[in-house]
mmCIF file of C-alpha atoms in Angstrom:
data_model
loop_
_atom_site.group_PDB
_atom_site.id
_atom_site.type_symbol
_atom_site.label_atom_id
_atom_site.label_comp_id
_atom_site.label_asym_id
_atom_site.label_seq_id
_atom_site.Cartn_x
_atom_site.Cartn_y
_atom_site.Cartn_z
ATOM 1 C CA UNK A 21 22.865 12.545 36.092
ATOM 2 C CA UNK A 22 19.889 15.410 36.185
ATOM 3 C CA UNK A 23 17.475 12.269 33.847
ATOM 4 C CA UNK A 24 19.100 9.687 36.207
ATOM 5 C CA UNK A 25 17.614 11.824 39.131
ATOM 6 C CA UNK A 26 14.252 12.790 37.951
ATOM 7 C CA UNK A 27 13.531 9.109 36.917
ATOM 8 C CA UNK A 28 14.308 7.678 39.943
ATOM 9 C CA UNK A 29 12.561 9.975 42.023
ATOM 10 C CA UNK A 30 9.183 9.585 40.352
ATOM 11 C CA UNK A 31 9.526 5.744 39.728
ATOM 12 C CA UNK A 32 10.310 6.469 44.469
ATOM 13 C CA UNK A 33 6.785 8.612 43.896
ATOM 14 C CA UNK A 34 5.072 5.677 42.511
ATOM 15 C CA UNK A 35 6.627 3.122 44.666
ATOM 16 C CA UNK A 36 5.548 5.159 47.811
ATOM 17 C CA UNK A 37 1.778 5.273 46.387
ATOM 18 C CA UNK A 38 1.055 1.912 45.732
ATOM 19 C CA UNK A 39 2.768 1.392 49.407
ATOM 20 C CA UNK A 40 -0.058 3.758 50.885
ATOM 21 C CA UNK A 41 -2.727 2.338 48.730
ATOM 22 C CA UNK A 42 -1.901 -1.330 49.797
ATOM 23 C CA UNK A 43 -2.031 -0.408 53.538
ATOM 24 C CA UNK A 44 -4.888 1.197 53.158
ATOM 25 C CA UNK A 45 -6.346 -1.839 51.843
ATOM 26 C CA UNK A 46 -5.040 -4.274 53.942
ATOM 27 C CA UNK A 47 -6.312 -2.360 56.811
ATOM 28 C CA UNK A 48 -10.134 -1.790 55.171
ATOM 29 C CA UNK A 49 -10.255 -5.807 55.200
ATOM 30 C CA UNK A 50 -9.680 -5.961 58.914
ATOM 31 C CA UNK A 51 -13.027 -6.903 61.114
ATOM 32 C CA UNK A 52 -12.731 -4.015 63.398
ATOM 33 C CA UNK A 53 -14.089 -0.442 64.117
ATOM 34 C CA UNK A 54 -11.373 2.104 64.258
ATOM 35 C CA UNK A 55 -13.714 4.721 65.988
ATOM 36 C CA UNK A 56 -14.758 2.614 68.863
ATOM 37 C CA UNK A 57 -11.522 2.684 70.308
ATOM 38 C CA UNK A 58 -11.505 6.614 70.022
ATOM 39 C CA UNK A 59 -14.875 6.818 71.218
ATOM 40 C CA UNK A 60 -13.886 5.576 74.651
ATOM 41 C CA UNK A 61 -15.942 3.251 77.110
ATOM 42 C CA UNK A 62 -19.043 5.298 77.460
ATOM 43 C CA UNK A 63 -19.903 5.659 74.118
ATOM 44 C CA UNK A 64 -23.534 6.597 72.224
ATOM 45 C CA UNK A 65 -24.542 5.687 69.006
ATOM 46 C CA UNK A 66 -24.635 8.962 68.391
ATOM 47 C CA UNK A 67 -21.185 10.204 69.413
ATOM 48 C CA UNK A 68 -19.643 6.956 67.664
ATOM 49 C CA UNK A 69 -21.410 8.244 64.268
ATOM 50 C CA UNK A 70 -20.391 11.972 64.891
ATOM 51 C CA UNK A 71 -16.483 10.055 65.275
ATOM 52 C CA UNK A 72 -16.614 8.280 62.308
ATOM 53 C CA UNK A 73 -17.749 11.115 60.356
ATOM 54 C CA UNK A 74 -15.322 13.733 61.365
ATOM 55 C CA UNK A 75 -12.814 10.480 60.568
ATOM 56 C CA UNK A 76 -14.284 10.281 57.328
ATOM 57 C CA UNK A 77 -14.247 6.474 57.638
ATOM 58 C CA UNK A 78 -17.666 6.835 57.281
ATOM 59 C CA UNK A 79 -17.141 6.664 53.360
ATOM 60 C CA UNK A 80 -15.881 4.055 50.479
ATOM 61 C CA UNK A 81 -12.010 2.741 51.071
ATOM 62 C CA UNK A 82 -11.414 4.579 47.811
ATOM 63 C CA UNK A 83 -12.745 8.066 48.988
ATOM 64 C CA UNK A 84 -10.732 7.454 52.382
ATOM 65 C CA UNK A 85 -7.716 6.245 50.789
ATOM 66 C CA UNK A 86 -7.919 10.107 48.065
ATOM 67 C CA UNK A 87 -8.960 12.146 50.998
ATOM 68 C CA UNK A 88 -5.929 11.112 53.300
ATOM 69 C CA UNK A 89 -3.670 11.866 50.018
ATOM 70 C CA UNK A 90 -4.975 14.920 49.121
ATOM 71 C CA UNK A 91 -4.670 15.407 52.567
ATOM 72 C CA UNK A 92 -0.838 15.267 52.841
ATOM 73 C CA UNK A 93 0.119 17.586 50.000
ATOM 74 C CA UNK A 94 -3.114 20.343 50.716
ATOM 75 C CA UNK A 95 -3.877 19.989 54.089
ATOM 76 C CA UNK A 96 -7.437 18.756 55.854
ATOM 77 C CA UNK A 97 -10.294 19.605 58.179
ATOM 78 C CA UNK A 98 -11.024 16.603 60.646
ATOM 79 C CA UNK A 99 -14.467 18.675 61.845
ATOM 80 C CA UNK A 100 -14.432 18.524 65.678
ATOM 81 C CA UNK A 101 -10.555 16.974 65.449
ATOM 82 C CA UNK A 102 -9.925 20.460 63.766
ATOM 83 C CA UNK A 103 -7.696 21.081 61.206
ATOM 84 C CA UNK A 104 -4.691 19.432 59.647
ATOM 85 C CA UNK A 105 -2.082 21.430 57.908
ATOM 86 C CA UNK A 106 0.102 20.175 55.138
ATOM 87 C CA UNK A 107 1.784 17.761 55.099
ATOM 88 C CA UNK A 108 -1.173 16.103 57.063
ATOM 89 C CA UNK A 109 -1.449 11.989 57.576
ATOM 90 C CA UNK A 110 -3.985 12.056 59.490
ATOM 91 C CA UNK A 111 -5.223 12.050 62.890
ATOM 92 C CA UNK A 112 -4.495 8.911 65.490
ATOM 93 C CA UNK A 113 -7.616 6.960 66.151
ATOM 94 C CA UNK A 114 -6.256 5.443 69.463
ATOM 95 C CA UNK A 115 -4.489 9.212 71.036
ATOM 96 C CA UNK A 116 -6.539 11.688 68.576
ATOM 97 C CA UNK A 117 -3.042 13.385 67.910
ATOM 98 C CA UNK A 118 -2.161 14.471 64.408
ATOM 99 C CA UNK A 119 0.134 11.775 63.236
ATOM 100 C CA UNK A 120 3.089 13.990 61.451
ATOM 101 C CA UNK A 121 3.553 15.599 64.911
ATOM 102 C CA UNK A 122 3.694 12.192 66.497
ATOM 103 C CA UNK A 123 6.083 10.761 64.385
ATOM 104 C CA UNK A 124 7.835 13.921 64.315
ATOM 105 C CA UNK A 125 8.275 13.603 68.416
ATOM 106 C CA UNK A 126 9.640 9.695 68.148
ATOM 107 C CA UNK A 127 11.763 10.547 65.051
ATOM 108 C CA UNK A 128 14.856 12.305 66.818
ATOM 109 C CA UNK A 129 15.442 9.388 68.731
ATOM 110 C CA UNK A 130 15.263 6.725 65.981
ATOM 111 C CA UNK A 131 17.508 8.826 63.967
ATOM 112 C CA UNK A 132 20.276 9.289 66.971
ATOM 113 C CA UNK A 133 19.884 4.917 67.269
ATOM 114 C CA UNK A 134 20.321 4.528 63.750
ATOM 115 C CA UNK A 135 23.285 6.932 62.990
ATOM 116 C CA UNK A 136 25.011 6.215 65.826
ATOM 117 C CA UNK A 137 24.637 2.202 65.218
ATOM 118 C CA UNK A 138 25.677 3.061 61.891
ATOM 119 C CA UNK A 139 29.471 4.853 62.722
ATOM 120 C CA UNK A 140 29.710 1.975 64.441
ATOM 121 C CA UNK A 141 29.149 -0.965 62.588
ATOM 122 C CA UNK A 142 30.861 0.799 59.426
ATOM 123 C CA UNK A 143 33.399 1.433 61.217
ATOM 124 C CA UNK A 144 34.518 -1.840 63.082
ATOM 125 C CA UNK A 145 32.880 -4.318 60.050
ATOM 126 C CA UNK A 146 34.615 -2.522 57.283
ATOM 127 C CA UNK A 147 38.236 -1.976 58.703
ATOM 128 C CA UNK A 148 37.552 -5.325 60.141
ATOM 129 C CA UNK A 149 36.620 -7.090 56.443
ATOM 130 C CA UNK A 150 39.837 -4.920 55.109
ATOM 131 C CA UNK A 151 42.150 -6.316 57.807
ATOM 132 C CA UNK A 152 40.901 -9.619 57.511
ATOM 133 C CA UNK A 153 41.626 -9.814 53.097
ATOM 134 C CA UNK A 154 44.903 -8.068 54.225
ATOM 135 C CA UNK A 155 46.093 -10.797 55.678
ATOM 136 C CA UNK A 156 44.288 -13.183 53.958
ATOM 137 C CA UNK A 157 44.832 -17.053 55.203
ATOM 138 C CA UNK A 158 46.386 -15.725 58.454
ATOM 139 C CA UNK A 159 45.455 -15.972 61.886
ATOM 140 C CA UNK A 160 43.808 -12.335 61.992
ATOM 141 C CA UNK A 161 41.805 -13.243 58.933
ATOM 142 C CA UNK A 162 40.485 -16.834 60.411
ATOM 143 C CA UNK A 163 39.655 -14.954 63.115
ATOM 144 C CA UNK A 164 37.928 -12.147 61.790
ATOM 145 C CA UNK A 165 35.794 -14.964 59.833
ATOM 146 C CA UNK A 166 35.193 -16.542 63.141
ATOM 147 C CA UNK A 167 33.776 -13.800 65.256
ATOM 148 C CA UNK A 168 31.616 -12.290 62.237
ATOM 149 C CA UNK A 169 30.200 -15.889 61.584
ATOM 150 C CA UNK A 170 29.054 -16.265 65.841
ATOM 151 C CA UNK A 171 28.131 -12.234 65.472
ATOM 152 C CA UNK A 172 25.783 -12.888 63.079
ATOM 153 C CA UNK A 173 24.365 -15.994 64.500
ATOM 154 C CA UNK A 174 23.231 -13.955 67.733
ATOM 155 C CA UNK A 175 19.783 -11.961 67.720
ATOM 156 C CA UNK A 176 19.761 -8.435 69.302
ATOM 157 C CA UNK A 177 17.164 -9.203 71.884
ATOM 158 C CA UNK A 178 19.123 -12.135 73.287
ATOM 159 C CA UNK A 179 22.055 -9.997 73.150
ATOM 160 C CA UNK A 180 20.263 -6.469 74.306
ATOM 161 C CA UNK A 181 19.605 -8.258 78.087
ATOM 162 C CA UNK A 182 22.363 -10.074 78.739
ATOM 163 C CA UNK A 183 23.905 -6.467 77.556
ATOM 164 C CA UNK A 184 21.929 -5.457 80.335
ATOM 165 C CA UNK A 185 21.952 -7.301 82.920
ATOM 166 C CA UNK A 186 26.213 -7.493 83.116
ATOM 167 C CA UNK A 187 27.162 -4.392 82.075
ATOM 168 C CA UNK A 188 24.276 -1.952 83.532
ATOM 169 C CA UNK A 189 22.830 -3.958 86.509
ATOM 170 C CA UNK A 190 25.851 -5.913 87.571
ATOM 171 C CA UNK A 191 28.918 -3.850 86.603
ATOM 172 C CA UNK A 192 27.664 -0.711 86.233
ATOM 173 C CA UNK A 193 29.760 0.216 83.539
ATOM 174 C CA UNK A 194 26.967 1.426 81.106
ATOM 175 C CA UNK A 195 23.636 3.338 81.631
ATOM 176 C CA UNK A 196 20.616 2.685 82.028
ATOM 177 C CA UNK A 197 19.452 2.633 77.861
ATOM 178 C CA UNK A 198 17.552 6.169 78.018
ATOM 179 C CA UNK A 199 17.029 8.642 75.193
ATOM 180 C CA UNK A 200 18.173 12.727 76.088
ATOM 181 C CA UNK A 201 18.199 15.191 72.982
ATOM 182 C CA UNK A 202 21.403 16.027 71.768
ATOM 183 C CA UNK A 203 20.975 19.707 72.028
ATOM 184 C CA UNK A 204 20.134 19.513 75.656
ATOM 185 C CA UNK A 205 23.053 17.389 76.675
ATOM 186 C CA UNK A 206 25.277 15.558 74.190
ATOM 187 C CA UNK A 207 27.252 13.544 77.365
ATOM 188 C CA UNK A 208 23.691 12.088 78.561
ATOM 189 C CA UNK A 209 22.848 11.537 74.515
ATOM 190 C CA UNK A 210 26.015 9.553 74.118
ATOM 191 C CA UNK A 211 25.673 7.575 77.178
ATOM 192 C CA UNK A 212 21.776 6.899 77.228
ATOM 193 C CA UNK A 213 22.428 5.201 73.514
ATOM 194 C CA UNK A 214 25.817 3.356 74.026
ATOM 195 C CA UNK A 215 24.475 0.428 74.996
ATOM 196 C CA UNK A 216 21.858 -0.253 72.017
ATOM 197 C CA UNK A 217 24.568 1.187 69.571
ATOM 198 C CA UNK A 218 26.996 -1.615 70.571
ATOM 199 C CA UNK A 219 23.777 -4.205 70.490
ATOM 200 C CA UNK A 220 22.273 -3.108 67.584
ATOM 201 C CA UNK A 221 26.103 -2.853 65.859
ATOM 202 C CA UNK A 222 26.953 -6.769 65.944
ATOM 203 C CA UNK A 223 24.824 -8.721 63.630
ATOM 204 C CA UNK A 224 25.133 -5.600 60.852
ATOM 205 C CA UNK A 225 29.122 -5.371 62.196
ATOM 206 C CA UNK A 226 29.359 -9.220 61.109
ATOM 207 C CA UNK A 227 27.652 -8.903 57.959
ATOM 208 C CA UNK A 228 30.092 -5.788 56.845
ATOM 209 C CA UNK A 229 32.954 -7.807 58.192
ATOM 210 C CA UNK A 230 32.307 -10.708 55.214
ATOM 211 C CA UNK A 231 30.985 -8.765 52.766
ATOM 212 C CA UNK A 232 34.312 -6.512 52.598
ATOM 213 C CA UNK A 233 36.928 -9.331 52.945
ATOM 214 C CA UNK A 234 34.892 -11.169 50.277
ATOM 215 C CA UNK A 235 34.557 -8.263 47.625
ATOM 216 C CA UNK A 236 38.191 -7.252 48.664
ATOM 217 C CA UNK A 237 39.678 -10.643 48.213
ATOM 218 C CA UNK A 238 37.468 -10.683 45.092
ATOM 219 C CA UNK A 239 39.172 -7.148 44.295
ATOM 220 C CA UNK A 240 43.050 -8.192 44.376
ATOM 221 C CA UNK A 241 42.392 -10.939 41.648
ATOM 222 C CA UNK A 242 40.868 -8.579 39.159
ATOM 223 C CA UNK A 243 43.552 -7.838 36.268
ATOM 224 C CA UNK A 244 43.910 -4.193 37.198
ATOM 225 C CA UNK A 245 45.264 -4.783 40.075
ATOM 226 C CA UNK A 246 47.608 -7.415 39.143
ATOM 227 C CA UNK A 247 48.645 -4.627 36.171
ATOM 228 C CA UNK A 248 49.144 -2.467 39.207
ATOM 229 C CA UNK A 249 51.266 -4.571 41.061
ATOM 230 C CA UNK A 250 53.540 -5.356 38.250
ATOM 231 C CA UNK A 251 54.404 -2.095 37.683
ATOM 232 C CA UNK A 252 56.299 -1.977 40.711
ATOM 233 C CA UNK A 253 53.277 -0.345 43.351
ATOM 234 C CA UNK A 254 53.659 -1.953 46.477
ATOM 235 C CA UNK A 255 50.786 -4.389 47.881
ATOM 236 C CA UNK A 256 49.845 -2.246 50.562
ATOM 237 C CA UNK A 257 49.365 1.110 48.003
ATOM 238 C CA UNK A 258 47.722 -1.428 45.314
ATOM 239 C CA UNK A 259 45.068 -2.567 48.434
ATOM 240 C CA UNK A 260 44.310 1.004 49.773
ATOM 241 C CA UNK A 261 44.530 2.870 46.269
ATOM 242 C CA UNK A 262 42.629 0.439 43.844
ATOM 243 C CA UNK A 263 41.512 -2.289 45.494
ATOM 244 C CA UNK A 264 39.718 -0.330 48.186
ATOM 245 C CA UNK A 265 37.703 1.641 46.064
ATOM 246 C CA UNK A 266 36.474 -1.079 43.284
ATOM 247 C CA UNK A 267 35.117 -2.821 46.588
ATOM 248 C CA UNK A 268 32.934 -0.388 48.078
ATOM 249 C CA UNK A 269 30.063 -0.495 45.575
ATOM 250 C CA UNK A 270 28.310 -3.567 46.942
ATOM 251 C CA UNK A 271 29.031 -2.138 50.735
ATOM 252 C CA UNK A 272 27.690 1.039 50.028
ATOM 253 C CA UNK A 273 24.393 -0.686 48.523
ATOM 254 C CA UNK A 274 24.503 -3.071 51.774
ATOM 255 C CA UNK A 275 24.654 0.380 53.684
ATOM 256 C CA UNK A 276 22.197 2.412 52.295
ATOM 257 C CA UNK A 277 19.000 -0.101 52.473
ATOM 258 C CA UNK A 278 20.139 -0.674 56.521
ATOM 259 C CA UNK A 279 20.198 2.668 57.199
ATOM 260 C CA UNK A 280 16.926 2.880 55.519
ATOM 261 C CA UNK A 281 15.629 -0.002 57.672
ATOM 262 C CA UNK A 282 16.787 1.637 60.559
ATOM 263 C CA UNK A 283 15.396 5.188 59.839
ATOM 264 C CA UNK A 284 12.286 2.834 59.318
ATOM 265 C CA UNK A 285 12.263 2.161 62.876
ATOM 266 C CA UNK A 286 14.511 -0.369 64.470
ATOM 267 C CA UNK A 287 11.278 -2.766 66.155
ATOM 268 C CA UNK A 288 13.359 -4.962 68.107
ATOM 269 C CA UNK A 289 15.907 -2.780 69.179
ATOM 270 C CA UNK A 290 13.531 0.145 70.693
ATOM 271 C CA UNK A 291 11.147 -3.224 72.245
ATOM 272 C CA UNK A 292 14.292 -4.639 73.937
ATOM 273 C CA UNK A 293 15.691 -1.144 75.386
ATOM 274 C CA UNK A 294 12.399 0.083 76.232
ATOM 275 C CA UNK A 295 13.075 3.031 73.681
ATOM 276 C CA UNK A 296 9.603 4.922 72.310
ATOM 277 C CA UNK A 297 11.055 5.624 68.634
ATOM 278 C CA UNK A 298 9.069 5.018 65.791
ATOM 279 C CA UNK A 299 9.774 1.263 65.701
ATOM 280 C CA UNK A 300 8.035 1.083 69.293
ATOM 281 C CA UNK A 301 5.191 3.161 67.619
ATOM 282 C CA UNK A 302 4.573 1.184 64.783
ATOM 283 C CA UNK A 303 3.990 -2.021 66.944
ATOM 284 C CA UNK A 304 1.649 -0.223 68.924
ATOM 285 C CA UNK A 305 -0.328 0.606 65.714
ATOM 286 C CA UNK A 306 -0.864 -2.542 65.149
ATOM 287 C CA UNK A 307 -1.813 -3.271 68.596
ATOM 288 C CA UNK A 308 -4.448 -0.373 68.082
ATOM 289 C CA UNK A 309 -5.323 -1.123 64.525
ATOM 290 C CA UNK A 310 -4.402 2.837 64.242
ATOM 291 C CA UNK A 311 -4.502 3.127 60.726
ATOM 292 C CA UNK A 312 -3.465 6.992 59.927
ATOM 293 C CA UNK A 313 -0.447 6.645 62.496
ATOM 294 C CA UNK A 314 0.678 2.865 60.836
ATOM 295 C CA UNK A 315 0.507 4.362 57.352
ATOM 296 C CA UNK A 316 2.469 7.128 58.567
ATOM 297 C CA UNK A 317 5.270 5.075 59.840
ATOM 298 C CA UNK A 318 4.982 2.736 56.718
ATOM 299 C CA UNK A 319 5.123 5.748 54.527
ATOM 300 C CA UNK A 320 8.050 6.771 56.303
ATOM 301 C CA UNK A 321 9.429 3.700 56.814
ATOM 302 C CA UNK A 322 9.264 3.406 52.705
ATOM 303 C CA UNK A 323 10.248 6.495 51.792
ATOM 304 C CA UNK A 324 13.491 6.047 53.779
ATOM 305 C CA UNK A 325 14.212 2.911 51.976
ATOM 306 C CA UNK A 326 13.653 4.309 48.209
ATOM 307 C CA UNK A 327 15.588 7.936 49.226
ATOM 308 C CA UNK A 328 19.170 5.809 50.346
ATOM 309 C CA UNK A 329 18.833 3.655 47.336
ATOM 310 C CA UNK A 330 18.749 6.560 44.989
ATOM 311 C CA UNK A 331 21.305 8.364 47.100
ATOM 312 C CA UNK A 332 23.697 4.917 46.698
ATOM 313 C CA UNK A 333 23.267 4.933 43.402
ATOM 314 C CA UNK A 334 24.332 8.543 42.544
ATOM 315 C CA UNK A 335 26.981 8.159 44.634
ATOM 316 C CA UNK A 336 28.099 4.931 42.754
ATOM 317 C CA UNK A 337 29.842 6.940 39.829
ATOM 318 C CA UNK A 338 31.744 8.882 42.465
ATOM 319 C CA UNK A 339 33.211 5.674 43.993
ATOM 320 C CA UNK A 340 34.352 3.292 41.156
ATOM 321 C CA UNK A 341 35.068 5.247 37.815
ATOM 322 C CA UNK A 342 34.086 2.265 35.904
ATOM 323 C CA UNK A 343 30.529 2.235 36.728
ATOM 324 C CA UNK A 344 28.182 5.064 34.376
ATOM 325 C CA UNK A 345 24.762 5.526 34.644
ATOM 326 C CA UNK A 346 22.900 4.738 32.354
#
């Protein structure tokens, strides 16, 4: 398990550097000049140099690209910016803000709409998928089928304002979306997010729903089962005490790249609900071309991604005996 590890995490290390180094790029081929947008309206040649040098975009994309990553593990001095401790990514060219703190600030609240999406849609999809291969060619199961196929024909922003409209503005049964820190008050946390949990929970509910009756129906074929059952277990032990658990691999792969995606920052979700997480910060990035704060996100973004894979596939072993790693 210890080889398993260590492999994995560097091949994550390497994965997140080309990432960076790609971005970088990408961004060095666009047509525009970061520091005029930090230099503000009234700006002199002079000042505009004296920005891009305490930048250091004054230099090659290659000495950029090693500062900024020698930046993040040691630490850099921006000149008039001032200094950037460890792990630094930079200052914003649009805010001049260091971009760790920045990301730091929107972080909490992506976290609390991705977790909290996530009970959810594990939750209702799964024992939803379960019920549905339970009673497999009934009406609960052609149902199930039914409502995951329209849930994940819908798209979260169409969804997110008729949300809106009905249940805030016309029934008043939800709040307004609004984001309040779970230490300060956990009622106004639950009930600021309750809304985009529910919104952003249908299309990933519908997609658990049919990907656990399919691997469970796939499940109660297998011969070990069958074996099972002919020794006398009853259908209902066989489902929850075998079947069950030789299902969950594929659902916990599912689960760990979405929750990845959504620590990455959930763009459409934050957009619709007016939310300023990180997915709400990367756009604006891009409006901006701010290159230190979009690597930062994309970094993150990344790194989120790579960390639940290698998390879902320690955890595989634990789930389904069969599986070793290799």
């Amino acid at each position: 398990m210890l080889r398993f590890l260590v492999r994995r995490v560097s091949g994550a290390m390497v994965i997140l550097l080309i990432i960076s180094a790609v971005t970088f790029w990408l961004f060095y081929a666009v047509p525009r000049d970061p520091a005029m947008m930090s230099c503000g309206k009234n700006c002199t040649p002079e000042a505009l140099e004296q920005i891009r040098k305490n930048l250091g975009i004054d230099e090659s994309i290659v000495m950029q690209y090693w500062h900024w990553l020698a930046g993040v593990f040691a630490g850099r001095d921006y000149g008039g910016y001032g200094y950037c401790d460890a792990p630094c990514l930079g200052y914003s060219f649009a805010n001049r803000e260091p971009v760790f703190g920045t990301i730091m600030d929107r972080l909490p609240l992506t976290l609390s709409l991705a977790f909290g999406a996530a009970v959810v849609f594990v939750i209702v999809g799964v024992g939803a998928g379960m019920l549905a291969a339970l009673k497999q060619g009934k009406f609960l199961d052609k149902f199930a089928s039914s409502v995951s196929l329209l849930g994940s024909s819908l798209q979260i922003y169409f969804v997110g304002y008729i949300a809106m409209f009905f249940l805030v503005s016309e029934l008043g049964i939800l709040s307004q979306p609004s984001y309040t820190p779970l230490t300060e008050n956990p009622a106004a946390w639950v009930s600021g997010l309750l809304l985009p949990w529910l919104v952003l929970s249908i299309i990933f509910t519908a997609n658990y729903t049919r990907m656990t009756r399919s691997q469970m129906v796939e499940q109660l074929s297998e011969d070990y089962v069958r074996t099972a059952r002919a020794k006398g277990l009853s259908k209902r032990n066989v489902f929850f005490r075998f079947a069950w658990r030789g299902a969950m691999g594929p659902i916990v792969t599912l689960f760990g790249i979405d929750l990845g995606v959504l620590i990455g920052g959930a763009i459409i979700t934050e957009t619709t609900f007016s939310l300023q997480g990180i997915g709400r910060l990367a756009i604006q990035s891009v409006d901006q071309s701010d290159l230190p704060m979009l690597l930062g996100v994309t970094v993150l973004a990344a790194g989120a991604i790579v960390i639940f894979n290698i998390i879902v596939d320690a955890v595989y072993a634990l789930i389904d005996p069969r599986i070793r790693l290799a």
